[in-house]
Amino acid sequence: MAGNWKMYKTPTEAADFVKALAPQVKDVHDKTMLLCAPFTALQKLSDAAVGTNIAVGAENLYWEDEGAFTGEVSAPMLKAVGCTYVIIGHSERRQYFGETDATVNKKLFAALKHNLLPIICVGETLAQREGNETFKVIETQINGAFQGVTNSHWTSIIIAYEPVWAIGTGKTATPAQAQEVHAFIRKLLPKDVANDIRILYGGSVKPENVKELMGQPDIDGGLVGGAALKVDSYLKLIKY
Ligand code: PEP
């Protein structure tokens, strides 16, 4: 269950979240709990998470290790502040910051090179869904993002299906709609690894709908924005 905090939480707020959450989830062994935070909060967040079963991730990275790339943050820098995961190609990055399947692919390889587990986001807009283009869009995004990926890489990769029309809108894909696309994505993956790859659903997951969504055979977890911002609500997602 991955939380995506987007542009919320100071370093102190991030650390306080983990201090409140950790004692309540110390007996959770059947789920991966991951909090993805703004760059500025990562050090304090991972310091607070030491000795807990909570993992820390970033929301973005740049593909070069270092250099004259003002404002960017690299995979080695994320490793140095305790990240083990990184979200790549979130729809907000694609929509507002010009990310494409080609940049997602470069970022994916940068993450893999430094043993960061990438969470690759794909998803269609409302216009694309209404135009019956969902499967074509997803296939193009998957093929572009994973160009050049070999079998040894696949099991380190996590995919998040996030219909753009469901992110932050309160509109959730029905479990059947989500399952249909998850099954489609799994079919696009190499047969020998497809069942081992975690495919997360994202788009207004909340305590009221988490159980039904997670009950779908091809939904392996969630990528959650709003409902992961408060300890009580995140806890309900973990203990559904
Ligand atoms: C997200 O940030 O990836 C997301 C799915 O947000 P929300 O849960 O708020 O829709």
CSV table of N, CA and C in Angstrom, one decimal, residues 50-206:
chain,number,residue,atom,x,y,z
A,50,VAL,N,13.5,4.3,10.4
A,50,VAL,CA,14.6,3.3,10.8
A,50,VAL,C,14.0,2.4,11.9
A,51,GLY,N,14.2,1.1,11.7
A,51,GLY,CA,13.7,0.1,12.7
A,51,GLY,C,12.2,-0.2,12.7
A,52,THR,N,11.5,0.4,11.7
A,52,THR,CA,10.1,0.1,11.5
A,52,THR,C,10.0,-0.8,10.2
A,53,ASN,N,8.7,-1.2,9.9
A,53,ASN,CA,8.5,-2.0,8.7
A,53,ASN,C,7.9,-1.0,7.6
A,54,ILE,N,8.2,0.2,7.7
A,54,ILE,CA,7.7,1.2,6.7
A,54,ILE,C,8.8,1.6,5.8
A,55,ALA,N,8.5,1.5,4.5
A,55,ALA,CA,9.5,1.9,3.5
A,55,ALA,C,9.3,3.3,3.0
A,56,VAL,N,10.4,3.9,2.5
A,56,VAL,CA,10.3,5.3,2.0
A,56,VAL,C,10.6,5.4,0.6
A,57,GLY,N,9.9,6.2,-0.1
A,57,GLY,CA,10.1,6.4,-1.6
A,57,GLY,C,10.0,7.9,-2.0
A,58,ALA,N,10.6,8.2,-3.2
A,58,ALA,CA,10.5,9.5,-3.7
A,58,ALA,C,9.3,9.5,-4.8
A,59,GLU,N,9.0,10.7,-5.2
A,59,GLU,CA,7.9,10.9,-6.1
A,59,GLU,C,8.4,11.1,-7.6
A,60,ASN,N,9.7,11.2,-7.7
A,60,ASN,CA,10.3,11.5,-9.0
A,60,ASN,C,11.8,11.4,-8.9
A,61,LEU,N,12.5,11.3,-10.0
A,61,LEU,CA,14.0,11.4,-10.0
A,61,LEU,C,14.4,11.9,-11.4
A,62,TYR,N,15.7,12.2,-11.5
A,62,TYR,CA,16.3,12.5,-12.8
A,62,TYR,C,17.1,11.4,-13.2
A,63,TRP,N,17.3,11.2,-14.5
A,63,TRP,CA,18.0,10.0,-15.0
A,63,TRP,C,19.5,10.0,-14.9
A,64,GLU,N,20.1,11.2,-14.9
A,64,GLU,CA,21.6,11.3,-14.7
A,64,GLU,C,22.0,11.2,-13.3
A,65,ASP,N,23.2,10.7,-13.0
A,65,ASP,CA,23.6,10.5,-11.6
A,65,ASP,C,24.0,11.9,-11.0
A,66,GLU,N,24.6,12.8,-11.8
A,66,GLU,CA,24.9,14.1,-11.3
A,66,GLU,C,25.2,15.0,-12.5
A,67,GLY,N,25.3,16.3,-12.3
A,67,GLY,CA,25.7,17.2,-13.4
A,67,GLY,C,24.9,18.5,-13.3
A,68,ALA,N,25.0,19.3,-14.4
A,68,ALA,CA,24.4,20.6,-14.4
A,68,ALA,C,23.0,20.5,-14.8
A,69,PHE,N,22.1,20.1,-13.8
A,69,PHE,CA,20.7,19.9,-14.1
A,69,PHE,C,19.9,20.6,-12.9
A,70,THR,N,19.9,21.9,-13.0
A,70,THR,CA,19.4,22.7,-11.9
A,70,THR,C,18.0,22.2,-11.4
A,71,GLY,N,17.9,22.0,-10.1
A,71,GLY,CA,16.6,21.6,-9.6
A,71,GLY,C,16.3,20.1,-9.6
A,72,GLU,N,17.2,19.3,-10.2
A,72,GLU,CA,16.8,17.9,-10.3
A,72,GLU,C,17.5,17.1,-9.2
A,73,VAL,N,17.0,15.9,-9.0
A,73,VAL,CA,17.5,15.0,-7.9
A,73,VAL,C,17.7,13.6,-8.5
A,74,SER,N,18.9,13.0,-8.2
A,74,SER,CA,19.3,11.8,-8.9
A,74,SER,C,19.0,10.5,-8.0
A,75,ALA,N,19.1,9.4,-8.7
A,75,ALA,CA,18.9,8.1,-7.9
A,75,ALA,C,19.9,7.9,-6.8
A,76,PRO,N,21.2,8.2,-7.0
A,76,PRO,CA,22.1,8.0,-5.9
A,76,PRO,C,21.8,9.0,-4.7
A,77,MET,N,21.3,10.2,-5.0
A,77,MET,CA,20.9,11.1,-4.0
A,77,MET,C,19.7,10.6,-3.2
A,78,LEU,N,18.8,9.9,-3.9
A,78,LEU,CA,17.6,9.3,-3.2
A,78,LEU,C,18.0,8.2,-2.3
A,79,LYS,N,19.0,7.4,-2.8
A,79,LYS,CA,19.5,6.2,-2.0
A,79,LYS,C,20.1,6.8,-0.8
A,80,ALA,N,20.9,7.9,-0.9
A,80,ALA,CA,21.6,8.4,0.2
A,80,ALA,C,20.7,9.0,1.3
A,81,VAL,N,19.4,9.3,1.0
A,81,VAL,CA,18.5,9.7,2.1
A,81,VAL,C,17.5,8.6,2.4
A,82,GLY,N,17.9,7.3,2.1
A,82,GLY,CA,17.1,6.2,2.6
A,82,GLY,C,15.9,5.7,1.8
A,83,CYS,N,15.8,6.2,0.5
A,83,CYS,CA,14.7,5.7,-0.3
A,83,CYS,C,15.0,4.3,-0.9
A,84,THR,N,14.0,3.5,-0.9
A,84,THR,CA,14.1,2.2,-1.6
A,84,THR,C,13.2,2.1,-2.8
A,85,TYR,N,12.2,3.0,-2.9
A,85,TYR,CA,11.3,3.1,-4.1
A,85,TYR,C,11.3,4.5,-4.7
A,86,VAL,N,10.8,4.5,-5.9
A,86,VAL,CA,10.5,5.8,-6.5
A,86,VAL,C,9.4,5.7,-7.5
A,87,ILE,N,8.5,6.7,-7.4
A,87,ILE,CA,7.3,6.8,-8.4
A,87,ILE,C,7.9,7.4,-9.6
A,88,ILE,N,7.5,6.9,-10.8
A,88,ILE,CA,8.0,7.4,-12.1
A,88,ILE,C,6.8,7.6,-13.0
A,89,GLY,N,6.7,8.8,-13.6
A,89,GLY,CA,5.7,9.0,-14.7
A,89,GLY,C,4.3,9.1,-14.1
A,90,HIS,N,4.1,9.6,-12.9
A,90,HIS,CA,2.8,9.9,-12.4
A,90,HIS,C,2.1,10.8,-13.4
A,91,SER,N,0.8,10.7,-13.5
A,91,SER,CA,0.0,11.5,-14.5
A,91,SER,C,0.2,13.0,-14.2
A,92,GLU,N,0.4,13.4,-13.0
A,92,GLU,CA,0.6,14.8,-12.7
A,92,GLU,C,2.0,15.3,-13.3
A,93,ARG,N,3.0,14.4,-13.3
A,93,ARG,CA,4.3,14.7,-13.9
A,93,ARG,C,4.1,14.8,-15.4
A,94,ARG,N,3.3,13.9,-16.0
A,94,ARG,CA,3.1,13.9,-17.4
A,94,ARG,C,2.3,15.1,-17.8
A,95,GLN,N,1.3,15.5,-17.1
A,95,GLN,CA,0.4,16.5,-17.4
A,95,GLN,C,1.0,17.9,-17.2
A,96,TYR,N,1.7,18.1,-16.1
A,96,TYR,CA,2.2,19.5,-15.8
A,96,TYR,C,3.7,19.7,-16.1
A,97,PHE,N,4.4,18.6,-16.2
A,97,PHE,CA,5.9,18.7,-16.3
A,97,PHE,C,6.4,18.1,-17.5
A,98,GLY,N,5.6,17.8,-18.5
A,98,GLY,CA,6.0,17.3,-19.8
A,98,GLY,C,6.7,16.0,-19.8
A,99,GLU,N,6.4,15.1,-18.9
A,99,GLU,CA,7.0,13.8,-18.9
A,99,GLU,C,6.3,12.9,-20.0
A,100,THR,N,7.1,12.1,-20.6
A,100,THR,CA,6.7,11.3,-21.7
A,100,THR,C,7.1,9.8,-21.5
A,101,ASP,N,6.6,8.9,-22.3
A,101,ASP,CA,7.0,7.5,-22.2
A,101,ASP,C,8.5,7.4,-22.3
A,102,ALA,N,9.1,8.3,-23.1
A,102,ALA,CA,10.6,8.2,-23.3
A,102,ALA,C,11.3,8.7,-22.1
A,103,THR,N,10.9,9.7,-21.4
A,103,THR,CA,11.6,10.1,-20.2
A,103,THR,C,11.3,9.1,-19.1
A,104,VAL,N,10.1,8.6,-19.1
A,104,VAL,CA,9.8,7.5,-18.1
A,104,VAL,C,10.8,6.3,-18.2
A,105,ASN,N,11.0,6.0,-19.5
A,105,ASN,CA,11.9,4.9,-19.7
A,105,ASN,C,13.4,5.2,-19.2
A,106,LYS,N,13.8,6.4,-19.4
A,106,LYS,CA,15.2,6.8,-19.0
A,106,LYS,C,15.2,6.8,-17.4
A,107,LYS,N,14.2,7.2,-16.8
A,107,LYS,CA,14.1,7.3,-15.4
A,107,LYS,C,14.0,5.9,-14.8
A,108,LEU,N,13.3,5.0,-15.5
A,108,LEU,CA,13.2,3.6,-15.0
A,108,LEU,C,14.6,3.0,-15.0
A,109,PHE,N,15.4,3.2,-16.0
A,109,PHE,CA,16.7,2.6,-16.0
A,109,PHE,C,17.7,3.2,-15.0
A,110,ALA,N,17.5,4.5,-14.7
A,110,ALA,CA,18.3,5.1,-13.7
A,110,ALA,C,18.0,4.5,-12.3
A,111,ALA,N,16.7,4.3,-12.1
A,111,ALA,CA,16.3,3.7,-10.8
A,111,ALA,C,16.8,2.3,-10.7
A,112,LEU,N,16.7,1.5,-11.7
A,112,LEU,CA,17.1,0.1,-11.7
A,112,LEU,C,18.7,0.0,-11.5
A,113,LYS,N,19.4,0.9,-12.1
A,113,LYS,CA,20.8,0.9,-12.0
A,113,LYS,C,21.3,1.1,-10.6
A,114,HIS,N,20.5,1.8,-9.8
A,114,HIS,CA,20.8,2.1,-8.4
A,114,HIS,C,20.0,1.3,-7.4
A,115,ASN,N,19.3,0.3,-7.9
A,115,ASN,CA,18.6,-0.6,-7.0
A,115,ASN,C,17.4,0.2,-6.2
A,116,LEU,N,16.8,1.1,-6.9
A,116,LEU,CA,15.6,1.7,-6.4
A,116,LEU,C,14.5,1.0,-7.1
A,117,LEU,N,13.4,0.6,-6.4
A,117,LEU,CA,12.3,-0.1,-7.0
A,117,LEU,C,11.4,0.9,-7.7
A,118,PRO,N,11.3,0.9,-9.0
A,118,PRO,CA,10.4,1.9,-9.7
A,118,PRO,C,9.0,1.5,-9.7
A,119,ILE,N,8.1,2.5,-9.4
A,119,ILE,CA,6.7,2.3,-9.6
A,119,ILE,C,6.3,3.1,-10.8
A,120,ILE,N,6.0,2.4,-11.9
A,120,ILE,CA,5.7,3.1,-13.1
A,120,ILE,C,4.2,3.3,-13.3
A,121,CYS,N,3.8,4.6,-13.5
A,121,CYS,CA,2.4,4.9,-13.6
A,121,CYS,C,1.9,5.0,-15.0
A,122,VAL,N,0.8,4.4,-15.3
A,122,VAL,CA,0.1,4.5,-16.6
A,122,VAL,C,-1.4,4.7,-16.3
A,123,GLY,N,-2.0,5.3,-17.3
A,123,GLY,CA,-3.5,5.5,-17.2
A,123,GLY,C,-4.0,6.4,-18.2
A,124,GLU,N,-5.3,6.3,-18.5
A,124,GLU,CA,-5.9,7.0,-19.6
A,124,GLU,C,-6.7,8.2,-19.0
A,125,THR,N,-6.9,9.2,-19.9
A,125,THR,CA,-7.7,10.4,-19.5
A,125,THR,C,-9.2,10.0,-19.7
A,126,LEU,N,-10.0,10.9,-19.2
A,126,LEU,CA,-11.5,10.7,-19.4
A,126,LEU,C,-11.8,10.7,-20.9
A,127,ALA,N,-11.2,11.6,-21.7
A,127,ALA,CA,-11.5,11.7,-23.1
A,127,ALA,C,-11.1,10.4,-23.8
A,128,GLN,N,-9.9,9.9,-23.4
A,128,GLN,CA,-9.4,8.7,-24.0
A,128,GLN,C,-10.4,7.5,-23.6
A,129,ARG,N,-10.8,7.4,-22.4
A,129,ARG,CA,-11.7,6.4,-22.0
A,129,ARG,C,-13.0,6.5,-22.8
A,130,GLU,N,-13.6,7.7,-22.9
A,130,GLU,CA,-14.8,7.9,-23.6
A,130,GLU,C,-14.7,7.7,-25.1
A,131,GLY,N,-13.5,7.8,-25.6
A,131,GLY,CA,-13.2,7.6,-27.0
A,131,GLY,C,-12.8,6.1,-27.3
A,132,ASN,N,-13.0,5.3,-26.3
A,132,ASN,CA,-12.6,3.8,-26.4
A,132,ASN,C,-11.2,3.6,-26.7
A,133,GLU,N,-10.3,4.5,-26.2
A,133,GLU,CA,-8.9,4.4,-26.5
A,133,GLU,C,-8.1,3.8,-25.3
A,134,THR,N,-8.8,3.4,-24.2
A,134,THR,CA,-8.1,3.0,-23.0
A,134,THR,C,-7.0,2.0,-23.3
A,135,PHE,N,-7.4,0.9,-23.9
A,135,PHE,CA,-6.4,-0.2,-24.1
A,135,PHE,C,-5.2,0.2,-25.0
A,136,LYS,N,-5.5,1.0,-26.0
A,136,LYS,CA,-4.5,1.5,-26.9
A,136,LYS,C,-3.5,2.4,-26.2
A,137,VAL,N,-4.0,3.3,-25.4
A,137,VAL,CA,-3.2,4.2,-24.6
A,137,VAL,C,-2.3,3.4,-23.6
A,138,ILE,N,-2.9,2.5,-22.9
A,138,ILE,CA,-2.2,1.7,-21.9
A,138,ILE,C,-1.1,0.9,-22.6
A,139,GLU,N,-1.4,0.3,-23.7
A,139,GLU,CA,-0.4,-0.5,-24.4
A,139,GLU,C,0.8,0.4,-24.9
A,140,THR,N,0.5,1.6,-25.4
A,140,THR,CA,1.5,2.5,-25.8
A,140,THR,C,2.4,2.9,-24.6
A,141,GLN,N,1.8,3.2,-23.5
A,141,GLN,CA,2.5,3.6,-22.3
A,141,GLN,C,3.4,2.5,-21.8
A,142,ILE,N,2.9,1.3,-21.8
A,142,ILE,CA,3.6,0.2,-21.3
A,142,ILE,C,4.8,-0.1,-22.2
A,143,ASN,N,4.5,-0.2,-23.5
A,143,ASN,CA,5.6,-0.5,-24.5
A,143,ASN,C,6.7,0.6,-24.4
A,144,GLY,N,6.3,1.9,-24.3
A,144,GLY,CA,7.3,3.0,-24.2
A,144,GLY,C,8.1,2.9,-22.9
A,145,ALA,N,7.4,2.8,-21.9
A,145,ALA,CA,8.1,2.8,-20.5
A,145,ALA,C,9.1,1.7,-20.4
A,146,PHE,N,8.7,0.5,-20.9
A,146,PHE,CA,9.5,-0.7,-20.7
A,146,PHE,C,10.4,-1.1,-21.8
A,147,GLN,N,10.6,-0.2,-22.7
A,147,GLN,CA,11.5,-0.6,-23.9
A,147,GLN,C,12.9,-0.9,-23.3
A,148,GLY,N,13.4,-2.1,-23.8
A,148,GLY,CA,14.7,-2.5,-23.4
A,148,GLY,C,14.8,-3.2,-22.0
A,149,VAL,N,13.7,-3.4,-21.4
A,149,VAL,CA,13.7,-4.1,-20.1
A,149,VAL,C,13.9,-5.6,-20.4
A,150,THR,N,14.9,-6.2,-19.6
A,150,THR,CA,15.1,-7.6,-19.8
A,150,THR,C,14.5,-8.4,-18.6
A,151,ASN,N,14.5,-9.7,-18.7
A,151,ASN,CA,13.8,-10.5,-17.7
A,151,ASN,C,14.4,-10.3,-16.3
A,152,SER,N,15.7,-10.0,-16.2
A,152,SER,CA,16.3,-9.9,-14.9
A,152,SER,C,15.8,-8.6,-14.2
A,153,HIS,N,15.3,-7.7,-15.0
A,153,HIS,CA,14.8,-6.4,-14.4
A,153,HIS,C,13.3,-6.6,-13.9
A,154,TRP,N,12.6,-7.4,-14.6
A,154,TRP,CA,11.1,-7.3,-14.4
A,154,TRP,C,10.6,-7.4,-13.0
A,155,THR,N,11.2,-8.3,-12.2
A,155,THR,CA,10.7,-8.6,-10.9
A,155,THR,C,11.0,-7.4,-9.9
A,156,SER,N,11.8,-6.5,-10.4
A,156,SER,CA,12.1,-5.3,-9.5
A,156,SER,C,11.1,-4.2,-9.9
A,157,ILE,N,10.2,-4.4,-10.9
A,157,ILE,CA,9.4,-3.3,-11.4
A,157,ILE,C,8.0,-3.4,-10.8
A,158,ILE,N,7.4,-2.3,-10.4
A,158,ILE,CA,6.0,-2.2,-10.0
A,158,ILE,C,5.3,-1.3,-10.9
A,159,ILE,N,4.1,-1.7,-11.3
A,159,ILE,CA,3.3,-0.9,-12.2
A,159,ILE,C,2.1,-0.4,-11.4
A,160,ALA,N,1.7,0.9,-11.7
A,160,ALA,CA,0.5,1.5,-11.1
A,160,ALA,C,-0.4,1.9,-12.2
A,161,TYR,N,-1.6,1.3,-12.2
A,161,TYR,CA,-2.7,1.7,-13.2
A,161,TYR,C,-3.5,2.8,-12.5
A,162,GLU,N,-3.4,4.0,-13.0
A,162,GLU,CA,-4.1,5.1,-12.4
A,162,GLU,C,-4.9,5.9,-13.5
A,163,PRO,N,-6.2,5.5,-13.6
A,163,PRO,CA,-7.0,6.3,-14.6
A,163,PRO,C,-7.0,7.8,-14.2
A,164,VAL,N,-6.6,8.6,-15.1
A,164,VAL,CA,-6.4,10.1,-14.8
A,164,VAL,C,-7.6,10.7,-14.2
A,165,TRP,N,-8.8,10.2,-14.8
A,165,TRP,CA,-10.1,10.8,-14.4
A,165,TRP,C,-10.5,10.4,-12.9
A,166,ALA,N,-9.7,9.5,-12.4
A,166,ALA,CA,-10.1,9.0,-11.0
A,166,ALA,C,-9.1,9.6,-10.0
A,167,ILE,N,-8.0,10.3,-10.4
A,167,ILE,CA,-7.0,10.7,-9.4
A,167,ILE,C,-7.5,12.0,-8.8
A,168,GLY,N,-7.6,12.0,-7.5
A,168,GLY,CA,-8.0,13.2,-6.7
A,168,GLY,C,-9.3,13.8,-7.0
A,169,THR,N,-10.2,13.0,-7.7
A,169,THR,CA,-11.5,13.5,-8.1
A,169,THR,C,-12.6,13.0,-7.3
A,170,GLY,N,-12.3,11.9,-6.5
A,170,GLY,CA,-13.3,11.3,-5.7
A,170,GLY,C,-14.0,10.2,-6.5
A,171,LYS,N,-13.8,10.2,-7.9
A,171,LYS,CA,-14.4,9.2,-8.7
A,171,LYS,C,-13.5,8.0,-8.8
A,172,THR,N,-13.9,6.9,-8.4
A,172,THR,CA,-13.1,5.7,-8.4
A,172,THR,C,-13.5,4.8,-9.6
A,173,ALA,N,-12.5,4.2,-10.2
A,173,ALA,CA,-12.9,3.2,-11.2
A,173,ALA,C,-13.7,2.1,-10.5
A,174,THR,N,-14.7,1.5,-11.1
A,174,THR,CA,-15.3,0.4,-10.4
A,174,THR,C,-14.3,-0.8,-10.3
A,175,PRO,N,-14.5,-1.7,-9.3
A,175,PRO,CA,-13.5,-2.8,-9.3
A,175,PRO,C,-13.5,-3.5,-10.6
A,176,ALA,N,-14.6,-3.7,-11.3
A,176,ALA,CA,-14.6,-4.4,-12.6
A,176,ALA,C,-13.8,-3.6,-13.6
A,177,GLN,N,-14.0,-2.3,-13.7
A,177,GLN,CA,-13.2,-1.5,-14.6
A,177,GLN,C,-11.7,-1.6,-14.4
A,178,ALA,N,-11.3,-1.5,-13.1
A,178,ALA,CA,-9.9,-1.6,-12.7
A,178,ALA,C,-9.4,-2.9,-13.1
A,179,GLN,N,-10.1,-4.0,-12.7
A,179,GLN,CA,-9.6,-5.3,-12.9
A,179,GLN,C,-9.4,-5.6,-14.4
A,180,GLU,N,-10.3,-5.1,-15.2
A,180,GLU,CA,-10.2,-5.3,-16.7
A,180,GLU,C,-8.9,-4.7,-17.2
A,181,VAL,N,-8.5,-3.5,-16.8
A,181,VAL,CA,-7.3,-3.0,-17.3
A,181,VAL,C,-6.1,-3.7,-16.6
A,182,HIS,N,-6.2,-4.0,-15.3
A,182,HIS,CA,-5.1,-4.7,-14.7
A,182,HIS,C,-4.8,-6.1,-15.4
A,183,ALA,N,-5.8,-6.8,-15.8
A,183,ALA,CA,-5.7,-8.1,-16.5
A,183,ALA,C,-5.0,-7.8,-17.8
A,184,PHE,N,-5.5,-6.7,-18.5
A,184,PHE,CA,-4.9,-6.4,-19.8
A,184,PHE,C,-3.4,-6.1,-19.7
A,185,ILE,N,-3.0,-5.3,-18.6
A,185,ILE,CA,-1.6,-5.0,-18.4
A,185,ILE,C,-0.8,-6.3,-18.2
A,186,ARG,N,-1.4,-7.1,-17.4
A,186,ARG,CA,-0.6,-8.4,-17.1
A,186,ARG,C,-0.4,-9.2,-18.3
A,187,LYS,N,-1.3,-9.2,-19.2
A,187,LYS,CA,-1.2,-9.9,-20.5
A,187,LYS,C,-0.1,-9.3,-21.4
A,188,LEU,N,0.2,-8.0,-21.2
A,188,LEU,CA,1.2,-7.4,-22.0
A,188,LEU,C,2.6,-7.8,-21.5
A,189,LEU,N,2.7,-8.3,-20.3
A,189,LEU,CA,4.0,-8.5,-19.7
A,189,LEU,C,4.5,-9.9,-20.1
A,190,PRO,N,5.9,-10.1,-20.0
A,190,PRO,CA,6.4,-11.5,-20.4
A,190,PRO,C,5.7,-12.5,-19.5
A,191,LYS,N,5.3,-13.6,-20.2
A,191,LYS,CA,4.5,-14.7,-19.5
A,191,LYS,C,5.2,-15.2,-18.3
A,192,ASP,N,6.5,-15.4,-18.4
A,192,ASP,CA,7.2,-16.1,-17.3
A,192,ASP,C,7.3,-15.3,-16.0
A,193,VAL,N,7.1,-14.0,-16.1
A,193,VAL,CA,7.2,-13.1,-14.9
A,193,VAL,C,5.9,-12.4,-14.6
A,194,ALA,N,5.0,-12.5,-15.5
A,194,ALA,CA,3.7,-11.6,-15.4
A,194,ALA,C,3.1,-11.8,-14.0
A,195,ASN,N,3.0,-13.0,-13.5
A,195,ASN,CA,2.3,-13.2,-12.2
A,195,ASN,C,3.0,-12.7,-11.0
A,196,ASP,N,4.3,-12.4,-11.2
A,196,ASP,CA,5.2,-12.0,-10.1
A,196,ASP,C,5.2,-10.5,-10.0
A,197,ILE,N,4.8,-9.8,-11.0
A,197,ILE,CA,4.9,-8.3,-11.0
A,197,ILE,C,3.7,-7.7,-10.3
A,198,ARG,N,4.0,-6.8,-9.4
A,198,ARG,CA,2.9,-6.2,-8.6
A,198,ARG,C,2.3,-5.0,-9.5
A,199,ILE,N,1.0,-5.1,-9.6
A,199,ILE,CA,0.2,-4.0,-10.3
A,199,ILE,C,-0.7,-3.4,-9.3
A,200,LEU,N,-0.4,-2.1,-9.0
A,200,LEU,CA,-1.2,-1.3,-8.1
A,200,LEU,C,-2.3,-0.6,-8.8
A,201,TYR,N,-3.4,-0.4,-8.1
A,201,TYR,CA,-4.4,0.5,-8.6
A,201,TYR,C,-4.4,1.8,-7.8
A,202,GLY,N,-4.5,2.9,-8.6
A,202,GLY,CA,-4.6,4.3,-8.0
A,202,GLY,C,-5.7,5.1,-8.6
A,203,GLY,N,-6.3,5.9,-7.7
A,203,GLY,CA,-7.4,6.7,-8.2
A,203,GLY,C,-8.5,6.7,-7.2
A,204,SER,N,-8.4,7.6,-6.2
A,204,SER,CA,-9.5,7.8,-5.2
A,204,SER,C,-9.7,6.5,-4.4
A,205,VAL,N,-8.6,5.8,-4.1
A,205,VAL,CA,-8.7,4.6,-3.2
A,205,VAL,C,-9.0,5.2,-1.8
A,206,LYS,N,-9.9,4.7,-1.1
A,206,LYS,CA,-10.2,5.2,0.3
A,206,LYS,C,-10.7,4.0,1.2
